[in-house]
């Protein structure tokens, strides 16, 4: 059965641990796993702009021995001149992976339903699961573990990053606190899905309008832009709305003394996070950005193996790496 990665819960807790171990392995030995040798090709399709996702997938595919085919916003016929299902039926005969940054989660689900090769969500309106793989890898590197750590996310808590922090965090057994203003909190179905997974892993979900409650003793403090793609016209209202949720020196006083700070980037210094914090000693943001590469390489190789689409050498390399 072909495995896809469309939401943070598409990996079981045990699988998440294996992918993160493999990511540590490929980070230490960048050119050992050749899951795309041939070179095989991978489609990397963007309906929205990108820096990190584009470079990390293109570099990662090359490291795995493959060749990326990058499609920039507006270049494909996908979704307007040709259906998603027909696109999947064409692409899966040409490429070994389909990586897609798009708007609707339903589009990714349709692509996956009709594709015989793994489909990876490179950001949708609802989730950013590849970013969370990098974030968890970064936390594990700096804290030595994930389960039991307190993670506070502050800001626009109704966006894709908040959803992914909630789901990926509890999948790793973390105590996840999500704080944002009334009306900008995760939807009920996300909270329920997170609570269900937390019951399996020992994780915990708190959703609150009180930033201090989220921050109390937090080991990890995360935020994201207050103005996501397409919300540029709402900037004045959003600046006011999210002001109390800024990550700054004062908010870090409430967190644990050795708390680390995450931001998926691009960041707006002076808005969701101060320059002092982003560029300060608690920031692990540049490691986080680098880890997109390592986490996604592990994910791509792992999905190919689990889907029965990898050669013997790749299977052996992945099995060795995921057991670290
Ligand atoms: N964090 C992230 O996804 O960055 P890009 O939008 O630059 O890809």
CSV table of C-alpha atoms and ligand atoms in Angstrom, one decimal:
chain,number,residue,atom,x,y,z
A,1,UNK,CA,0.0,0.0,0.0
A,2,UNK,CA,1.3,3.4,-0.9
A,3,UNK,CA,2.0,5.6,2.1
A,4,UNK,CA,1.4,9.3,2.0
A,5,UNK,CA,2.2,12.2,4.4
A,6,UNK,CA,-0.7,14.6,4.4
A,7,UNK,CA,-1.1,15.4,8.0
A,8,UNK,CA,1.0,15.1,11.2
A,9,UNK,CA,-1.0,12.1,12.3
A,10,UNK,CA,-0.2,10.1,9.2
A,11,UNK,CA,2.7,8.7,11.1
A,12,UNK,CA,2.0,6.6,14.2
A,13,UNK,CA,4.0,7.7,17.3
A,14,UNK,CA,6.4,4.7,16.7
A,15,UNK,CA,6.8,5.6,13.0
A,16,UNK,CA,7.5,9.3,13.9
A,17,UNK,CA,10.3,8.1,16.2
A,18,UNK,CA,11.7,6.0,13.4
A,19,UNK,CA,11.6,8.8,10.9
A,20,UNK,CA,13.3,11.2,13.3
A,21,UNK,CA,16.0,8.6,14.0
A,22,UNK,CA,16.5,8.2,10.3
A,23,UNK,CA,16.8,12.0,10.0
A,24,UNK,CA,19.6,12.0,12.5
A,25,UNK,CA,21.3,9.3,10.5
A,26,UNK,CA,21.1,11.1,7.2
A,27,UNK,CA,22.2,14.3,8.9
A,28,UNK,CA,25.3,12.6,10.1
A,29,UNK,CA,25.9,10.8,6.8
A,30,UNK,CA,24.3,12.9,4.1
A,31,UNK,CA,25.0,10.9,1.0
A,32,UNK,CA,24.6,7.3,2.2
A,33,UNK,CA,20.9,6.7,1.6
A,34,UNK,CA,20.2,6.7,-2.2
A,35,UNK,CA,16.5,6.1,-2.3
A,36,UNK,CA,16.1,8.0,-5.6
A,37,UNK,CA,19.2,6.6,-7.4
A,38,UNK,CA,18.8,6.3,-11.1
A,39,UNK,CA,18.3,9.3,-11.1
A,40,UNK,CA,14.6,9.0,-10.4
A,41,UNK,CA,12.5,12.2,-10.4
A,42,UNK,CA,10.3,13.8,-7.9
A,43,UNK,CA,7.6,16.4,-8.6
A,44,UNK,CA,7.8,19.5,-6.3
A,45,UNK,CA,4.7,21.6,-7.1
A,46,UNK,CA,4.1,25.0,-5.6
A,47,UNK,CA,0.8,26.8,-5.7
A,48,UNK,CA,2.2,29.3,-3.2
A,49,UNK,CA,5.7,30.8,-2.9
A,50,UNK,CA,8.5,29.3,-0.9
A,51,UNK,CA,12.2,29.5,0.1
A,52,UNK,CA,12.9,26.8,2.6
A,53,UNK,CA,10.5,24.2,1.2
A,54,UNK,CA,11.8,24.6,-2.3
A,55,UNK,CA,15.5,24.5,-1.5
A,56,UNK,CA,15.3,21.7,1.1
A,57,UNK,CA,13.2,19.4,-1.1
A,58,UNK,CA,15.4,20.1,-4.2
A,59,UNK,CA,18.6,19.6,-2.2
A,60,UNK,CA,17.2,16.5,-0.4
A,61,UNK,CA,16.1,14.9,-3.6
A,62,UNK,CA,19.5,15.5,-5.2
A,63,UNK,CA,21.2,14.0,-2.0
A,64,UNK,CA,19.1,10.9,-2.4
A,65,UNK,CA,20.4,10.4,-5.9
A,66,UNK,CA,17.3,11.9,-7.7
A,67,UNK,CA,16.3,14.9,-9.7
A,68,UNK,CA,13.6,17.4,-8.6
A,69,UNK,CA,11.1,18.7,-11.2
A,70,UNK,CA,10.0,22.0,-9.7
A,71,UNK,CA,6.7,23.6,-10.8
A,72,UNK,CA,6.3,27.2,-9.7
A,73,UNK,CA,2.9,28.9,-8.9
A,74,UNK,CA,0.8,29.3,-12.1
A,75,UNK,CA,2.9,26.9,-14.2
A,76,UNK,CA,0.9,23.7,-14.0
A,77,UNK,CA,-2.5,23.0,-15.5
A,78,UNK,CA,-3.3,21.2,-12.2
A,79,UNK,CA,-6.7,22.1,-10.8
A,80,UNK,CA,-7.9,24.4,-13.5
A,81,UNK,CA,-7.3,22.9,-17.0
A,82,UNK,CA,-6.9,19.4,-15.6
A,83,UNK,CA,-8.3,17.6,-12.6
A,84,UNK,CA,-6.2,16.6,-9.6
A,85,UNK,CA,-7.1,13.0,-10.2
A,86,UNK,CA,-6.0,13.0,-13.8
A,87,UNK,CA,-2.8,14.8,-12.8
A,88,UNK,CA,-2.0,12.1,-10.3
A,89,UNK,CA,-2.7,9.4,-12.9
A,90,UNK,CA,-0.1,11.1,-15.2
A,91,UNK,CA,2.5,12.0,-12.7
A,92,UNK,CA,2.7,8.6,-10.9
A,93,UNK,CA,3.9,7.1,-14.2
A,94,UNK,CA,6.7,9.6,-14.4
A,95,UNK,CA,7.9,10.5,-11.0
A,96,UNK,CA,8.7,8.6,-7.7
A,97,UNK,CA,7.2,11.2,-5.3
A,98,UNK,CA,4.7,14.0,-5.5
A,99,UNK,CA,5.4,16.9,-3.2
A,100,UNK,CA,2.8,19.6,-3.3
A,101,UNK,CA,2.3,23.0,-1.6
A,102,UNK,CA,-1.3,24.0,-2.1
A,103,UNK,CA,-4.3,25.6,-0.5
A,104,UNK,CA,-7.0,23.0,0.2
A,105,UNK,CA,-6.2,19.9,2.2
A,106,UNK,CA,-9.0,18.1,0.1
A,107,UNK,CA,-6.8,18.6,-3.0
A,108,UNK,CA,-3.9,16.7,-1.4
A,109,UNK,CA,-6.3,14.0,-0.3
A,110,UNK,CA,-7.6,13.6,-3.9
A,111,UNK,CA,-4.0,13.5,-5.2
A,112,UNK,CA,-3.1,10.8,-2.8
A,113,UNK,CA,-6.3,8.8,-3.5
A,114,UNK,CA,-5.3,8.6,-7.2
A,115,UNK,CA,-1.5,8.3,-6.9
A,116,UNK,CA,0.5,5.1,-6.7
A,117,UNK,CA,3.6,7.0,-5.5
A,118,UNK,CA,3.8,8.8,-2.1
A,119,UNK,CA,2.2,12.3,-1.9
A,120,UNK,CA,3.7,14.7,0.6
A,121,UNK,CA,2.0,17.8,2.0
A,122,UNK,CA,4.5,20.7,1.6
A,123,UNK,CA,2.0,23.1,3.4
A,124,UNK,CA,-1.7,23.4,3.0
A,125,UNK,CA,-4.2,25.8,4.6
A,126,UNK,CA,-4.6,23.3,7.4
A,127,UNK,CA,-1.3,21.7,8.1
A,128,UNK,CA,2.5,22.0,7.7
A,129,UNK,CA,3.6,18.6,8.7
A,130,UNK,CA,7.1,18.6,7.1
A,131,UNK,CA,7.9,21.7,9.1
A,132,UNK,CA,7.0,19.9,12.3
A,133,UNK,CA,9.3,17.0,11.4
A,134,UNK,CA,12.1,19.5,11.3
A,135,UNK,CA,10.9,21.2,14.5
A,136,UNK,CA,10.7,17.9,16.4
A,137,UNK,CA,14.2,16.9,15.1
A,138,UNK,CA,15.5,20.3,16.4
A,139,UNK,CA,13.9,19.9,19.8
A,140,UNK,CA,15.3,16.4,20.1
A,141,UNK,CA,18.8,17.6,19.2
A,142,UNK,CA,18.7,20.4,21.8
A,143,UNK,CA,16.8,18.6,24.6
A,144,UNK,CA,17.7,15.0,24.0
A,145,UNK,CA,14.0,13.9,24.1
A,146,UNK,CA,10.5,14.9,23.2
A,147,UNK,CA,8.0,13.0,25.4
A,148,UNK,CA,7.0,15.0,28.5
A,149,UNK,CA,8.4,18.4,27.3
A,150,UNK,CA,6.2,21.4,27.5
A,151,UNK,CA,5.7,23.2,24.2
A,152,UNK,CA,4.0,26.6,24.0
A,153,UNK,CA,2.8,28.1,20.7
A,154,UNK,CA,1.7,31.7,20.8
A,155,UNK,CA,-0.1,33.8,18.1
A,156,UNK,CA,-2.5,33.0,15.3
A,157,UNK,CA,-3.7,29.7,16.8
A,158,UNK,CA,-6.1,29.0,14.0
A,159,UNK,CA,-3.5,28.6,11.3
A,160,UNK,CA,-1.8,25.6,9.8
A,161,UNK,CA,1.3,25.8,12.1
A,162,UNK,CA,-0.8,25.8,15.2
A,163,UNK,CA,-2.7,22.8,14.0
A,164,UNK,CA,0.5,21.0,13.2
A,165,UNK,CA,2.2,21.9,16.5
A,166,UNK,CA,-0.8,20.6,18.3
A,167,UNK,CA,-1.0,17.3,16.4
A,168,UNK,CA,2.7,16.6,16.0
A,169,UNK,CA,3.5,17.6,19.5
A,170,UNK,CA,1.1,15.2,21.1
A,171,UNK,CA,2.1,12.5,18.6
A,172,UNK,CA,5.6,12.8,20.2
A,173,UNK,CA,4.1,12.7,23.7
A,174,UNK,CA,4.6,16.4,24.4
A,175,UNK,CA,2.5,18.7,26.7
A,176,UNK,CA,1.3,21.1,24.0
A,177,UNK,CA,-0.2,24.5,25.0
A,178,UNK,CA,-1.7,26.6,22.2
A,179,UNK,CA,-2.5,30.2,23.0
A,180,UNK,CA,-4.3,32.8,20.8
A,181,UNK,CA,-7.1,35.3,21.0
A,182,UNK,CA,-10.8,34.3,21.0
A,183,UNK,CA,-11.8,33.4,17.5
A,184,UNK,CA,-8.3,32.4,16.5
A,185,UNK,CA,-7.9,29.1,18.2
A,186,UNK,CA,-7.8,25.6,16.6
A,187,UNK,CA,-11.0,24.1,15.4
A,188,UNK,CA,-12.8,21.5,17.6
A,189,UNK,CA,-11.9,18.6,15.3
A,190,UNK,CA,-8.2,19.4,15.5
A,191,UNK,CA,-8.4,19.5,19.3
A,192,UNK,CA,-10.3,16.3,19.5
A,193,UNK,CA,-7.8,14.5,17.1
A,194,UNK,CA,-5.0,15.8,19.3
A,195,UNK,CA,-6.6,14.7,22.5
A,196,UNK,CA,-7.2,11.2,21.1
A,197,UNK,CA,-3.6,10.9,20.0
A,198,UNK,CA,-2.4,12.3,23.4
A,199,UNK,CA,-4.4,9.6,25.2
A,200,UNK,CA,-2.1,7.0,23.3
A,201,UNK,CA,1.2,8.8,23.8
A,202,UNK,CA,0.9,10.4,27.3
A,203,UNK,CA,0.8,13.8,25.7
A,204,UNK,CA,-1.5,16.7,26.7
A,205,UNK,CA,-3.4,19.4,24.9
A,206,UNK,CA,-4.2,22.8,26.4
A,207,UNK,CA,-5.9,25.5,24.3
A,208,UNK,CA,-6.1,28.9,25.9
A,209,UNK,CA,-6.5,32.6,25.4
A,210,UNK,CA,-3.9,33.3,28.2
A,211,UNK,CA,-0.4,33.4,26.9
A,212,UNK,CA,1.1,33.1,30.5
A,213,UNK,CA,-0.8,29.9,31.0
A,214,UNK,CA,0.7,28.4,27.8
A,215,UNK,CA,4.2,29.7,28.6
A,216,UNK,CA,4.5,28.6,32.3
A,217,UNK,CA,7.6,26.4,32.5
A,218,UNK,CA,7.6,25.8,28.8
A,219,UNK,CA,10.7,24.0,27.4
A,220,UNK,CA,10.0,25.1,23.9
A,221,UNK,CA,8.4,28.4,22.8
A,222,UNK,CA,7.1,28.7,19.2
A,223,UNK,CA,5.4,31.2,17.1
A,224,UNK,CA,4.5,32.0,13.4
A,225,UNK,CA,3.7,35.0,11.3
A,226,UNK,CA,0.5,36.8,12.3
A,227,UNK,CA,-0.2,37.4,8.6
A,228,UNK,CA,-0.2,34.2,6.6
A,229,UNK,CA,-0.2,34.0,2.8
A,230,UNK,CA,-3.3,35.7,1.4
A,231,UNK,CA,-4.0,37.7,4.7
A,232,UNK,CA,-1.9,40.8,3.8
A,233,UNK,CA,-5.0,43.1,3.6
A,234,UNK,CA,-5.8,42.3,7.3
A,235,UNK,CA,-2.4,43.5,8.6
A,236,UNK,CA,-3.6,46.5,10.8
A,237,UNK,CA,-6.3,44.4,12.5
A,238,UNK,CA,-4.0,41.5,13.0
A,239,UNK,CA,-1.3,43.6,14.6
A,240,UNK,CA,-3.7,44.7,17.3
A,241,UNK,CA,-5.4,41.3,17.7
A,242,UNK,CA,-2.2,39.3,18.3
A,243,UNK,CA,-0.1,42.0,20.2
A,244,UNK,CA,-0.4,40.2,23.5
A,245,UNK,CA,0.9,37.0,22.0
A,246,UNK,CA,4.3,38.3,20.9
A,247,UNK,CA,7.3,36.2,21.8
A,248,UNK,CA,9.7,38.6,23.5
A,249,UNK,CA,12.0,38.8,26.5
A,250,UNK,CA,9.1,39.2,28.9
A,251,UNK,CA,7.3,36.1,27.7
A,252,UNK,CA,10.5,34.1,28.0
A,253,UNK,CA,10.7,35.0,31.7
A,254,UNK,CA,7.6,32.8,32.2
A,255,UNK,CA,9.1,29.9,30.3
A,256,UNK,CA,11.8,27.5,31.6
A,257,UNK,CA,15.2,29.1,32.0
A,258,UNK,CA,16.6,26.9,29.3
A,259,UNK,CA,13.7,27.1,26.9
A,260,UNK,CA,14.5,27.1,23.2
A,261,UNK,CA,12.6,29.2,20.7
A,262,UNK,CA,11.3,28.0,17.3
A,263,UNK,CA,10.0,29.9,14.3
A,264,UNK,CA,9.3,28.2,11.0
A,265,UNK,CA,10.3,31.4,9.0
A,266,UNK,CA,9.9,33.8,7.3
A,267,UNK,CA,9.8,35.9,10.5
A,268,UNK,CA,8.8,39.5,11.0
A,269,UNK,CA,11.0,41.0,13.7
A,270,UNK,CA,9.0,43.3,15.9
A,271,UNK,CA,5.7,41.6,15.2
A,272,UNK,CA,5.2,38.0,16.3
A,273,UNK,CA,8.8,37.8,17.7
A,274,UNK,CA,11.3,40.5,18.7
A,275,UNK,CA,14.7,40.7,17.1
A,276,UNK,CA,16.3,40.3,20.5
A,277,UNK,CA,14.7,36.8,20.9
A,278,UNK,CA,15.0,35.7,17.3
A,279,UNK,CA,18.7,36.6,17.1
A,280,UNK,CA,19.3,35.7,20.8
A,281,UNK,CA,20.9,32.8,22.6
A,282,UNK,CA,17.7,30.8,23.1
A,283,UNK,CA,16.8,30.8,19.4
A,284,UNK,CA,17.4,27.5,17.6
A,285,UNK,CA,15.7,28.8,14.5
A,286,UNK,CA,18.6,28.4,12.0
A,287,UNK,CA,19.0,24.7,13.1
A,288,UNK,CA,15.3,24.4,12.6
A,289,UNK,CA,15.5,25.7,9.1
A,290,UNK,CA,18.5,23.4,8.2
A,291,UNK,CA,16.6,20.5,9.6
A,292,UNK,CA,13.9,20.8,6.9
A,293,UNK,CA,16.5,19.2,4.7
A,294,UNK,CA,17.4,16.2,6.9
A,295,UNK,CA,13.9,15.5,8.1
A,296,UNK,CA,12.4,15.5,4.6
A,297,UNK,CA,15.2,13.3,3.2
A,298,UNK,CA,14.4,10.8,5.9
A,299,UNK,CA,10.6,11.1,5.2
A,300,UNK,CA,11.0,10.6,1.4
A,301,UNK,CA,13.3,7.6,1.8
A,302,UNK,CA,11.0,6.1,4.5
A,303,UNK,CA,7.8,6.5,2.5
A,304,UNK,CA,9.4,4.9,-0.5
A,305,UNK,CA,10.5,1.9,1.6
A,306,UNK,CA,7.2,1.6,3.4
A,307,UNK,CA,5.3,1.8,0.1
A,308,UNK,CA,7.4,-1.1,-1.4
A,309,UNK,CA,9.0,1.3,-3.9
A,310,UNK,CA,12.6,1.1,-2.8
A,311,UNK,CA,15.5,-1.2,-3.9
A,312,UNK,CA,17.2,-3.6,-1.5
A,313,UNK,CA,20.1,-1.3,-0.7
A,314,UNK,CA,17.7,1.5,0.2
A,315,UNK,CA,15.6,-0.8,2.4
A,316,UNK,CA,18.8,-1.9,4.2
A,317,UNK,CA,20.1,1.6,4.6
A,318,UNK,CA,16.7,2.9,5.9
A,319,UNK,CA,16.2,0.0,8.3
A,320,UNK,CA,19.7,0.6,9.7
A,321,UNK,CA,19.1,4.4,10.1
A,322,UNK,CA,15.7,4.2,11.7
A,323,UNK,CA,16.9,1.9,14.5
A,324,UNK,CA,19.5,4.3,15.8
B,1,LIG,N1,8.8,27.5,6.7
B,1,LIG,C1,8.5,27.4,5.4
B,1,LIG,O1,7.7,26.6,4.9
B,1,LIG,O2,9.3,28.2,4.6
B,1,LIG,P1,9.0,28.6,3.1
B,1,LIG,O3,7.6,29.2,3.0
B,1,LIG,O4,10.1,29.5,2.7
B,1,LIG,O5,9.0,27.3,2.3
